[in-house]
XYZ file of C-alpha atoms in Angstrom:
722
model
C 41.062 -14.079 14.127
C 44.413 -15.818 14.393
C 45.204 -15.646 18.085
C 43.886 -14.562 21.508
C 45.124 -11.000 21.081
C 42.931 -10.705 17.956
C 39.965 -11.594 20.164
C 40.744 -8.821 22.659
C 41.322 -6.394 19.762
C 37.944 -7.183 18.123
C 36.285 -7.042 21.570
C 37.625 -3.555 22.339
C 36.448 -2.298 18.902
C 32.913 -3.458 19.672
C 33.045 -2.073 23.227
C 34.122 1.404 22.100
C 31.134 1.720 19.743
C 28.699 4.257 21.231
C 25.672 2.594 22.845
C 27.405 -0.746 23.564
C 27.013 -1.694 27.222
C 29.189 -4.822 27.109
C 30.916 -7.029 24.517
C 32.671 -10.355 24.777
C 34.605 -12.175 22.035
C 35.284 -15.892 22.396
C 38.358 -16.876 20.373
C 37.666 -20.619 20.573
C 34.159 -20.421 19.073
C 34.576 -17.178 17.103
C 31.475 -15.653 18.707
C 30.859 -11.988 19.604
C 28.147 -11.509 22.269
C 26.975 -7.913 22.592
C 24.717 -6.080 25.008
C 23.668 -2.718 23.552
C 21.127 0.125 23.714
C 18.933 -0.162 20.563
C 17.964 3.540 20.636
C 21.666 4.544 20.238
C 23.212 1.800 18.050
C 22.269 -1.392 16.142
C 23.944 -4.607 15.031
C 24.881 -3.141 11.618
C 26.884 -0.280 13.228
C 28.636 -2.772 15.506
C 29.427 -4.941 12.450
C 30.995 -1.901 10.645
C 33.073 -1.062 13.717
C 34.506 -4.591 13.852
C 35.072 -4.690 10.081
C 36.985 -1.366 10.319
C 39.521 -3.188 12.501
C 40.222 -5.730 9.757
C 37.921 -8.516 10.899
C 34.644 -9.787 9.421
C 31.469 -10.324 11.362
C 28.531 -12.572 10.408
C 25.217 -11.362 11.834
C 23.052 -14.127 13.353
C 20.308 -15.418 11.099
C 18.669 -18.483 12.628
C 17.525 -20.124 9.407
C 20.803 -19.960 7.497
C 23.528 -19.186 10.072
C 24.556 -22.754 10.771
C 25.015 -23.601 7.081
C 26.936 -20.375 6.443
C 29.299 -20.953 9.373
C 29.982 -24.499 8.339
C 30.675 -23.424 4.755
C 33.144 -20.753 5.996
C 34.917 -23.261 8.241
C 35.049 -25.916 5.522
C 36.476 -23.493 2.943
C 39.012 -22.065 5.373
C 40.143 -25.535 6.402
C 40.389 -26.677 2.762
C 42.599 -23.723 1.805
C 44.772 -24.147 4.887
C 45.241 -27.854 4.115
C 46.414 -27.036 0.554
C 48.758 -24.314 1.853
C 50.274 -26.589 4.507
C 50.779 -29.447 2.052
C 52.545 -27.198 -0.483
C 54.635 -25.472 2.222
C 55.942 -28.816 3.423
C 56.624 -30.085 -0.148
C 58.448 -26.916 -1.214
C 60.424 -26.589 2.030
C 61.891 -30.125 1.931
C 64.356 -29.487 -0.965
C 65.387 -26.131 0.611
C 66.230 -27.854 3.929
C 68.137 -30.704 2.186
C 70.249 -28.287 0.102
C 70.768 -25.844 2.992
C 71.918 -28.575 5.347
C 73.934 -30.925 3.090
C 74.501 -29.513 -0.428
C 75.369 -25.830 0.047
C 78.399 -26.169 -2.258
C 76.518 -27.688 -5.224
C 76.186 -25.530 -8.394
C 73.275 -23.055 -8.310
C 72.397 -24.038 -4.713
C 71.271 -20.491 -3.777
C 69.052 -19.849 -6.847
C 67.402 -23.266 -6.414
C 66.656 -22.542 -2.726
C 65.384 -19.077 -3.732
C 63.099 -20.640 -6.332
C 61.525 -23.073 -3.812
C 61.309 -20.715 -0.797
C 59.798 -17.711 -2.661
C 56.295 -19.254 -3.102
C 56.367 -20.472 0.534
C 57.164 -16.986 1.921
C 55.285 -14.730 -0.518
C 52.285 -16.874 -1.453
C 51.693 -19.525 1.235
C 52.849 -17.212 4.059
C 51.098 -14.103 2.770
C 48.468 -14.136 5.564
C 51.168 -13.808 8.246
C 52.377 -10.527 6.655
C 48.815 -9.214 6.132
C 47.828 -9.980 9.756
C 51.111 -8.550 11.092
C 50.365 -5.326 9.193
C 46.846 -5.188 10.685
C 48.347 -5.622 14.172
C 50.967 -2.951 13.494
C 48.220 -0.482 12.489
C 46.629 -1.046 15.923
C 50.012 -0.778 17.700
C 50.032 -4.397 18.840
C 52.039 -7.519 18.069
C 51.236 -11.227 18.052
C 52.503 -14.548 16.738
C 51.936 -13.369 13.150
C 54.220 -10.360 13.758
C 57.003 -12.662 14.955
C 56.611 -14.996 11.980
C 56.388 -12.155 9.418
C 59.318 -10.258 10.871
C 61.732 -13.165 11.197
C 60.843 -14.897 7.907
C 60.616 -11.600 6.017
C 64.031 -10.361 7.184
C 65.637 -13.783 6.713
C 64.217 -13.909 3.179
C 65.142 -10.308 2.149
C 68.597 -10.633 3.675
C 69.120 -13.937 1.842
C 68.038 -12.446 -1.508
C 70.439 -9.506 -0.975
C 73.295 -11.882 -0.049
C 72.647 -13.993 -3.139
C 72.345 -11.112 -5.629
C 75.065 -8.905 -4.122
C 77.478 -11.504 -2.708
C 80.426 -9.277 -3.774
C 79.307 -6.654 -1.230
C 80.373 -9.084 1.530
C 83.287 -10.717 -0.250
C 85.008 -7.332 -0.685
C 84.804 -6.921 3.058
C 86.249 -10.371 3.717
C 82.929 -11.921 4.776
C 80.924 -14.909 3.456
C 77.506 -14.148 1.965
C 75.321 -16.782 3.668
C 71.657 -17.288 2.823
C 68.762 -18.224 5.179
C 66.107 -19.436 2.762
C 65.656 -22.692 4.714
C 64.924 -20.759 7.955
C 62.239 -18.633 6.238
C 60.388 -21.472 4.459
C 60.566 -24.050 7.286
C 59.178 -21.644 9.854
C 56.162 -20.905 7.675
C 55.600 -24.660 6.954
C 55.628 -25.508 10.658
C 53.416 -22.621 11.726
C 50.869 -23.491 9.023
C 50.854 -27.085 10.308
C 50.073 -25.805 13.842
C 47.258 -23.598 12.494
C 45.825 -26.569 10.531
C 45.548 -28.611 13.773
C 43.875 -25.663 15.575
C 41.363 -25.099 12.721
C 40.429 -28.767 12.684
C 39.362 -28.576 16.340
C 37.522 -25.278 15.775
C 35.560 -26.643 12.816
C 33.598 -29.029 15.018
C 32.236 -26.420 17.443
C 28.959 -25.889 15.601
C 28.039 -29.518 14.730
C 26.598 -30.254 18.189
C 24.089 -27.423 17.842
C 23.172 -28.614 14.326
C 22.482 -32.150 15.639
C 20.340 -30.771 18.472
C 18.371 -28.750 15.914
C 18.030 -31.982 13.868
C 16.032 -33.585 16.697
C 13.088 -31.404 15.747
C 11.066 -32.702 12.743
C 10.568 -30.331 9.803
C 6.827 -31.002 9.418
C 3.934 -32.000 11.711
C 0.412 -33.320 11.291
C -2.100 -30.725 12.577
C -5.764 -31.647 13.240
C -8.012 -28.968 11.693
C -11.191 -27.635 13.335
C -13.284 -29.841 10.996
C -11.357 -32.936 12.125
C -9.249 -33.351 8.964
C -5.469 -33.846 9.109
C -3.063 -31.374 7.408
C 0.699 -31.556 7.204
C 2.350 -28.185 7.973
C 5.904 -26.911 8.365
C 7.199 -26.690 11.939
C 7.534 -22.899 11.596
C 3.756 -22.627 10.971
C 2.747 -24.384 14.225
C 1.051 -22.065 16.688
C 0.273 -22.362 20.403
C -3.069 -24.140 20.796
C -2.805 -26.272 17.631
C -3.840 -29.924 17.989
C -1.071 -32.214 16.735
C -1.278 -35.920 15.881
C 1.758 -38.102 16.708
C 1.974 -41.565 15.064
C 4.106 -44.548 16.272
C 7.887 -43.960 15.862
C 7.541 -40.229 15.136
C 9.486 -37.405 16.858
C 7.417 -34.951 18.861
C 7.788 -31.510 17.262
C 6.899 -29.015 20.016
C 6.086 -28.984 23.728
C 2.455 -29.721 24.632
C -0.171 -31.530 26.722
C -1.784 -34.878 25.709
C -5.547 -34.540 25.093
C -6.417 -38.019 23.717
C -4.762 -41.403 23.316
C -1.757 -42.762 25.202
C 1.679 -44.161 24.426
C 5.150 -44.681 25.809
C 7.549 -41.870 24.869
C 11.334 -42.216 24.812
C 12.561 -39.133 26.709
C 16.181 -40.341 27.154
C 17.538 -37.488 24.986
C 16.144 -35.008 27.539
C 16.069 -36.914 30.840
C 18.870 -39.400 30.219
C 16.728 -42.129 31.808
C 16.539 -45.303 29.649
C 12.947 -46.399 30.326
C 10.309 -44.770 28.070
C 7.596 -42.884 29.985
C 3.835 -43.588 29.739
C 2.010 -40.471 28.499
C -1.752 -40.256 29.158
C -4.300 -37.429 29.226
C -3.135 -34.046 30.641
C 0.504 -35.181 30.738
C 3.268 -33.066 29.196
C 5.292 -34.062 26.094
C 8.464 -32.344 24.850
C 10.032 -31.472 21.485
C 12.745 -33.885 20.315
C 11.411 -36.935 22.228
C 10.388 -40.080 20.324
C 6.978 -41.708 20.445
C 7.000 -45.521 20.706
C 4.217 -47.868 19.596
C 0.961 -45.991 20.357
C -0.454 -42.814 18.850
C -1.992 -39.737 20.546
C -3.041 -36.136 20.027
C -1.670 -33.211 22.015
C -2.194 -29.467 22.227
C 0.845 -27.314 21.505
C 1.771 -25.151 24.547
C 5.290 -23.968 23.612
C 6.585 -23.519 20.070
C 9.776 -22.228 18.409
C 12.297 -20.695 20.852
C 10.122 -21.521 23.887
C 10.387 -25.336 23.725
C 12.575 -27.222 26.167
C 14.767 -28.455 23.285
C 15.243 -24.858 22.072
C 16.142 -23.849 25.613
C 18.756 -26.654 25.808
C 20.188 -25.519 22.423
C 20.394 -21.946 23.728
C 22.044 -23.063 27.006
C 24.633 -25.121 25.127
C 25.381 -22.128 22.848
C 25.748 -19.831 25.867
C 27.954 -22.256 27.743
C 30.179 -22.794 24.700
C 30.347 -19.063 24.024
C 31.218 -18.108 27.619
C 34.559 -19.887 27.603
C 37.699 -17.807 27.910
C 40.568 -19.255 25.838
C 43.043 -21.011 28.065
C 45.835 -21.348 25.530
C 47.030 -17.723 25.465
C 50.550 -18.378 26.777
C 52.420 -18.413 23.467
C 50.579 -15.283 22.171
C 51.186 -13.459 25.467
C 54.871 -14.317 25.282
C 54.990 -13.332 21.578
C 53.405 -9.960 22.274
C 56.217 -9.124 24.718
C 58.930 -11.089 22.922
C 58.549 -9.338 19.535
C 59.078 -5.744 20.695
C 61.957 -6.855 22.949
C 63.701 -8.687 20.086
C 63.180 -5.751 17.672
C 64.480 -3.422 20.385
C 67.592 -5.610 20.958
C 68.219 -5.828 17.201
C 67.989 -2.025 16.763
C 70.125 -1.420 19.865
C 72.696 -3.947 18.584
C 72.901 -2.144 15.251
C 73.252 1.266 16.893
C 75.951 0.112 19.284
C 77.951 -1.516 16.482
C 77.429 1.525 14.256
C 78.704 3.839 17.044
C 81.437 1.664 18.519
C 82.203 -0.949 15.849
C 85.305 0.541 14.213
C 86.276 -0.050 10.551
C 83.445 -2.391 9.432
C 80.859 -0.946 11.820
C 77.982 -0.811 9.270
C 78.469 -4.378 8.021
C 79.098 -5.828 11.461
C 76.130 -3.935 12.920
C 73.761 -5.144 10.162
C 75.066 -8.703 10.448
C 74.672 -8.697 14.256
C 71.148 -7.220 14.072
C 70.060 -9.828 11.481
C 71.693 -12.612 13.545
C 69.642 -11.465 16.544
C 66.441 -11.636 14.452
C 67.344 -15.021 12.943
C 68.125 -16.668 16.269
C 64.890 -15.248 17.690
C 62.971 -17.090 14.968
C 59.718 -18.532 16.487
C 60.049 -21.973 14.904
C 60.446 -23.781 18.237
C 57.899 -21.465 19.829
C 55.372 -22.399 17.132
C 56.147 -26.095 17.589
C 56.241 -26.228 21.410
C 52.507 -26.679 21.929
C 51.294 -28.398 18.674
C 53.904 -31.218 18.802
C 53.187 -32.029 22.453
C 49.446 -31.882 21.747
C 49.802 -34.073 18.672
C 51.649 -36.774 20.580
C 49.359 -36.428 23.648
C 46.182 -36.697 21.526
C 47.669 -39.625 19.568
C 48.549 -41.459 22.763
C 45.061 -40.757 24.129
C 43.508 -42.257 20.977
C 45.602 -45.400 21.382
C 44.209 -45.739 24.965
C 40.629 -45.184 23.735
C 40.410 -41.543 24.818
C 39.415 -39.157 22.029
C 40.533 -35.604 22.831
C 38.955 -32.852 20.760
C 41.110 -29.869 21.690
C 44.267 -28.774 23.414
C 42.361 -26.674 25.964
C 40.770 -29.651 27.751
C 43.992 -31.639 27.573
C 45.798 -28.773 29.320
C 43.070 -28.221 31.923
C 42.421 -31.869 32.888
C 45.494 -31.937 35.146
C 43.875 -29.311 37.400
C 40.600 -31.233 37.839
C 39.769 -31.747 41.527
C 36.021 -32.492 41.209
C 34.325 -35.000 38.895
C 30.546 -34.943 38.368
C 29.178 -38.237 37.067
C 25.837 -38.818 35.361
C 24.289 -42.130 36.528
C 22.512 -43.687 33.561
C 24.885 -44.874 30.850
C 27.932 -43.486 32.714
C 28.124 -45.387 36.016
C 25.493 -47.875 34.846
C 25.000 -49.706 31.542
C 22.157 -47.383 30.495
C 19.576 -50.061 29.647
C 17.297 -52.178 31.911
C 18.196 -55.840 32.220
C 16.829 -58.759 34.270
C 19.124 -58.975 37.333
C 17.225 -61.598 39.359
C 14.490 -64.225 38.752
C 12.839 -66.502 41.276
C 10.361 -69.315 40.230
C 7.887 -71.058 42.507
C 8.130 -74.094 40.225
C 10.809 -73.901 37.510
C 8.996 -75.393 34.484
C 10.025 -74.885 30.892
C 6.406 -74.574 29.715
C 5.882 -71.577 32.026
C 9.042 -69.863 30.650
C 7.561 -70.227 27.125
C 4.276 -68.578 28.234
C 6.101 -65.752 30.085
C 8.235 -65.046 26.989
C 5.240 -65.203 24.644
C 3.282 -62.656 26.733
C 6.211 -60.248 27.011
C 6.954 -60.479 23.272
C 3.514 -59.051 22.585
C 3.676 -56.388 25.329
C 4.256 -52.719 24.463
C 5.916 -52.038 27.834
C 9.619 -51.135 27.469
C 10.610 -53.382 30.377
C 9.217 -56.346 28.441
C 12.291 -56.107 26.167
C 14.545 -56.856 29.154
C 12.602 -60.117 29.846
C 12.642 -61.050 26.126
C 16.406 -60.460 26.094
C 16.876 -62.632 29.200
C 15.004 -65.572 27.581
C 16.747 -65.299 24.179
C 17.336 -69.083 24.078
C 13.669 -69.933 24.727
C 11.301 -70.290 21.766
C 7.975 -68.429 22.108
C 4.573 -69.928 21.125
C 1.415 -67.959 20.235
C -0.937 -67.002 23.094
C -4.533 -65.885 22.593
C -6.767 -63.181 24.124
C -3.906 -60.717 24.636
C -5.046 -57.745 26.657
C -2.753 -54.855 27.434
C -3.706 -53.037 30.646
C -2.105 -49.583 30.431
C 0.269 -48.829 33.344
C -0.172 -52.267 34.881
C 0.814 -55.091 32.556
C -0.484 -57.647 30.072
C -2.858 -60.685 30.195
C -3.185 -63.663 27.867
C -4.310 -67.293 27.610
C -2.817 -70.509 26.279
C -6.377 -71.878 25.727
C -6.487 -73.625 29.164
C -5.312 -71.086 31.739
C -5.155 -67.261 31.896
C -1.761 -65.753 32.726
C -0.668 -62.197 33.538
C 2.661 -60.302 33.732
C 2.824 -56.934 35.404
C 3.122 -54.925 38.602
C 1.732 -55.639 42.044
C -1.451 -53.600 41.339
C -2.426 -55.967 38.515
C -2.185 -58.960 40.857
C -4.111 -57.270 43.677
C -6.942 -56.134 41.366
C -7.369 -59.681 40.069
C -7.337 -61.245 43.576
C -4.134 -63.256 42.849
C -2.304 -64.581 45.954
C 1.492 -64.254 46.352
C 3.313 -67.119 48.098
C 5.546 -66.053 51.054
C 8.875 -66.975 49.428
C 8.056 -64.952 46.298
C 6.951 -61.994 48.449
C 10.236 -62.105 50.410
C 12.297 -62.000 47.218
C 10.126 -59.229 45.749
C 10.407 -57.057 48.896
C 14.182 -57.585 49.081
C 14.676 -56.489 45.453
C 12.378 -53.476 45.881
C 14.504 -52.386 48.834
C 17.467 -52.470 46.447
C 15.548 -50.015 44.216
C 14.958 -52.604 41.477
C 11.768 -52.714 39.404
C 9.807 -55.854 40.347
C 7.538 -57.671 37.861
C 5.206 -60.565 38.744
C 4.179 -63.539 36.568
C 0.982 -65.335 37.655
C -1.811 -67.610 36.530
C -5.445 -66.845 37.311
C -5.109 -67.491 41.102
C -1.440 -67.504 42.247
C 1.933 -65.845 41.487
C 4.373 -68.205 39.722
C 7.527 -66.082 39.478
C 9.020 -62.723 40.490
C 11.479 -60.852 38.270
C 13.828 -57.974 39.216
C 14.834 -55.499 36.516
C 17.467 -52.766 36.967
C 20.038 -50.712 35.149
C 23.194 -52.665 36.022
C 26.364 -50.931 37.293
C 29.314 -51.355 34.893
C 32.021 -53.682 36.094
C 34.701 -50.980 35.805
C 32.769 -48.179 37.516
C 33.568 -49.202 41.142
C 37.303 -49.565 40.308
C 37.377 -46.198 38.548
C 35.639 -44.420 41.418
C 38.120 -45.841 43.949
C 41.040 -44.855 41.708
C 39.809 -41.252 41.397
C 39.167 -41.011 45.141
C 42.776 -42.185 45.731
C 43.929 -39.322 43.483
C 42.196 -36.866 45.870
C 39.344 -36.076 43.468
C 35.929 -35.251 44.899
C 33.127 -37.209 43.168
C 29.453 -36.367 42.765
C 26.703 -38.451 41.105
C 23.729 -36.661 39.498
C 20.627 -38.524 38.375
C 17.026 -37.839 37.368
C 16.153 -41.066 39.158
C 14.443 -41.281 42.583
C 16.225 -40.923 45.961
C 16.103 -44.645 46.802
C 17.727 -45.742 43.509
C 20.388 -43.037 43.783
C 21.185 -44.043 47.381
C 21.463 -47.732 46.410
C 23.833 -46.940 43.491
C 25.964 -44.636 45.635
C 26.260 -47.286 48.373
C 27.220 -49.993 45.879
C 29.902 -47.866 44.180
C 31.310 -46.167 47.285
C 30.245 -42.635 46.253
C 29.921 -40.234 49.159
C 28.064 -37.410 47.324
C 24.976 -37.758 45.145
C 21.916 -35.785 44.074
C 18.664 -37.472 42.983
C 15.715 -36.217 40.871
C 17.943 -33.630 39.168
C 16.365 -31.916 36.140
C 18.358 -31.209 32.952
C 18.753 -27.472 33.582
C 19.812 -28.037 37.200
C 22.789 -30.194 36.243
C 24.498 -27.124 34.688
C 23.545 -25.016 37.730
C 25.185 -27.567 40.033
C 28.411 -27.512 37.936
C 28.409 -23.689 38.160
C 27.871 -23.885 41.913
C 30.956 -26.082 42.274
C 32.969 -23.722 40.006
C 31.965 -20.746 42.172
C 33.499 -22.584 45.148
C 36.787 -22.571 43.234
C 36.622 -26.190 42.037
C 37.957 -27.251 38.632
C 35.088 -29.458 37.448
C 35.016 -32.351 34.973
C 31.525 -33.429 33.886
C 31.073 -36.997 32.639
C 27.833 -37.901 30.818
C 26.297 -39.681 27.864
C 22.905 -38.113 27.125
C 21.522 -34.992 25.556
C 20.295 -34.074 29.057
C 23.991 -33.817 30.062
C 24.971 -31.553 27.133
C 24.391 -28.223 28.929
C 26.351 -29.382 32.003
C 29.099 -30.756 29.690
C 29.360 -27.382 27.928
C 29.444 -25.531 31.290
C 32.137 -27.742 32.944
C 35.847 -26.902 32.771
C 36.534 -30.353 31.248
C 33.738 -32.271 29.494
C 33.888 -36.035 28.993
C 31.316 -38.078 27.033
C 30.759 -41.797 27.014
C 31.329 -43.270 23.513
C 28.177 -45.391 23.612
C 26.026 -42.384 24.475
C 24.343 -39.775 22.293
C 26.079 -37.989 19.380
C 25.111 -34.660 20.935
C 26.930 -35.365 24.200
C 30.016 -36.494 22.188
C 29.950 -33.326 20.065
C 29.608 -30.966 23.006
C 32.215 -32.791 25.123
C 35.902 -32.112 24.505
C 36.870 -35.690 25.389
C 35.147 -38.947 24.531
C 35.764 -42.314 26.222
C 35.225 -44.718 23.264
C 34.653 -47.819 25.440
C 32.477 -45.916 27.995
C 34.873 -47.272 30.641
C 35.236 -44.871 33.596
C 38.777 -46.132 34.346
C 39.846 -44.106 31.307
C 39.155 -40.839 33.187
C 42.095 -41.163 35.649
C 44.206 -42.162 32.562
C 43.160 -38.976 30.813
C 44.089 -36.870 33.883
C 47.569 -38.532 33.988
C 47.998 -37.938 30.227
C 47.101 -34.273 30.754
C 49.759 -33.897 33.475
C 52.391 -35.501 31.197
C 51.394 -33.342 28.179
C 51.373 -30.061 30.129
C 54.772 -30.936 31.637
C 56.069 -31.578 28.077
C 54.638 -28.260 26.803
C 56.446 -26.396 29.607
C 59.698 -28.214 28.851
C 59.257 -27.388 25.169
C 58.759 -23.713 25.867
C 61.885 -23.849 28.040
C 63.916 -25.366 25.175
C 62.328 -22.866 22.732
C 63.563 -19.935 24.822
C 66.840 -21.159 26.315
C 68.458 -20.776 22.912
C 67.081 -17.254 22.628
C 68.152 -16.338 26.157
C 71.715 -17.556 25.475
C 71.811 -16.894 21.719
C 70.452 -13.350 21.461
C 73.162 -11.785 23.707
C 75.801 -13.841 21.808
C 74.316 -12.753 18.508
C 74.418 -9.125 19.631
C 78.161 -9.513 20.283
C 78.217 -9.437 24.112
C 81.422 -11.523 24.164
C 83.253 -9.446 21.503
C 84.849 -6.960 23.935
C 86.002 -9.868 26.158
C 87.428 -12.470 23.702
C 86.577 -11.191 20.213
C 83.852 -13.818 19.677
C 81.072 -13.030 17.186
C 78.224 -15.413 16.459
C 78.019 -16.327 12.787
C 74.449 -16.045 11.365
C 74.941 -19.605 10.088
C 75.427 -20.878 13.649
C 72.414 -18.749 14.679
C 70.350 -20.615 12.067
C 71.721 -23.957 13.342
C 70.838 -22.996 16.916
C 67.310 -22.137 15.803
C 67.043 -25.505 14.042
C 68.514 -27.278 17.096
C 65.863 -25.711 19.321
C 63.205 -27.151 17.005
C 64.842 -30.606 17.063
C 64.938 -30.427 20.916
C 61.217 -29.585 21.024
C 60.156 -32.350 18.660
C 62.367 -34.952 20.340
C 61.025 -33.982 23.772
C 57.418 -34.256 22.531
C 58.122 -37.719 21.129
C 59.279 -38.856 24.589
C 55.591 -38.621 25.646
C 54.863 -41.754 23.627
C 56.844 -44.005 25.934
C 55.617 -42.546 29.230
C 53.205 -44.686 31.199
């Protein structure tokens, strides 16, 4: 498919097949989704129907589809790159001769030599696609390119070989080789940019699939271990998970315990303790312990598989936004052809002595001035400059669609962890009963040997302190850790650990602990065998720029929502600190996308901002998706924009850039058409009865070139806008 009208054409072919209930073609992703009655038709009949229309259709095959699609994209992109490079190289001498050295010896044959491969070899697809469209009585951008370049080329060849035909009639035989080759070079460049964006659509799904290991260790009925392929795992199998391994399928823990990093599903940074009868999910990563679990969901039923499916559905349900140029072209082409034919007929009927020549010249002039060079450049040049400017500001924009749509955003949904906050627990407060260096050494030494993920925050806080060995280390699952320096026994952990060991907590330490708990911070106690010595507060810190960015977006009239899997108290505390009026706590992965849909149904244009795999479905569902650069690769692949620095202040910048770019595209389209609106009537000879003025095809070519210069110059102005 080359444009949006191809998508509707392929869609109608599938819909008209007997037994098809509904069909939807997504131009951006190249996907055809079909609902059909299997007793009347099947996927092979639908494939043949689509192929009969001149398109090809790849039937889904889960094991090899991804590799096949990527190979097709890679090969298509490689060929397009070669074509574009050669079109530009071969067009340059034609332009230079056509503009400055027309009177040099053999100028016309040299231009013919260079432009022929551009038109007939590199531009062949435009003519093939235009013919396909013509067979189905429709027209698109390819029709416009094929018609204008084809006529300009054929007319130029005729003028060069039969120049005497014009000279005998007192007219100059001008050639338009530069118009034909430059148009094809520019349109190929635009298609190259589009294909580059399209080529990345499947990599997010591939990375999600990569979270699942290829093999697992299954415990046999006789107690022996056997490594089997993931496809061979059945519901009810007992699977062993060792430290650092990825969990392969969903299941329930039956023996052992460990902390599991579920951040790729939940987005929450702290690994979760998994004990007997607790659920584990495919794609999550086991930490230091090992355990056995019974498989409850395998293959397509796992939560990871469901997320993959939801992302695919959300990506495939998008309607292409950038149809404007194709819609205009579909109307523009028949109108221009009609005007050209009408011009010829009027001249032939009313033109007097040289009616045939003047009619042909006027008709060709109409087609030359209606050349879609500026039309083809209007969007790509503005997008190129806009995307380049975004990259300079640390905003990576993946496609034109999101850049166009960002200006309409009136609601922004923010993930909490890693988006508003830093995304990792750190020590925010520490209060000592007696601040002694020897106690700091013991605290650090205990935490260094603890398996608890929050221990890393304490170790990071005391990075300048040197640890010493402690003996009799005992890890008390879910409570903390105990150890001895040979004289005294010390413990680090939660309040339950202190209460169970009869340890007293001094009033001042209790006051600090209670205050921090009220701020939704995790409180850890450090004690000797009889009294608490220190209290530590650990939290996921709010980024310095988040509060400023939230205020800036609120000032722009944007409604803000925060979604988090965290508890109500933590969500409320974060919302109060950042000035957010709307928030939702304890939100599950699948409900994030539902909330985005709910806002869209209210008529809101929604931007989703997130950094984790748990945000990927909501990102794919939102109108504009923005990922934090320090987040997961999956979120960055699904999102159409990435903030490299993970700084939320870049979001209002991206919205402003979108407004400037869309304004530039509209201006470009105005410049692209103003020449046609003025030039086409002049080319047809509308002023001839009044003052005898006839537009020379040479001037028509210059006007076409000038419209291109106007478009490029206007796009470059974007660079200097603030």
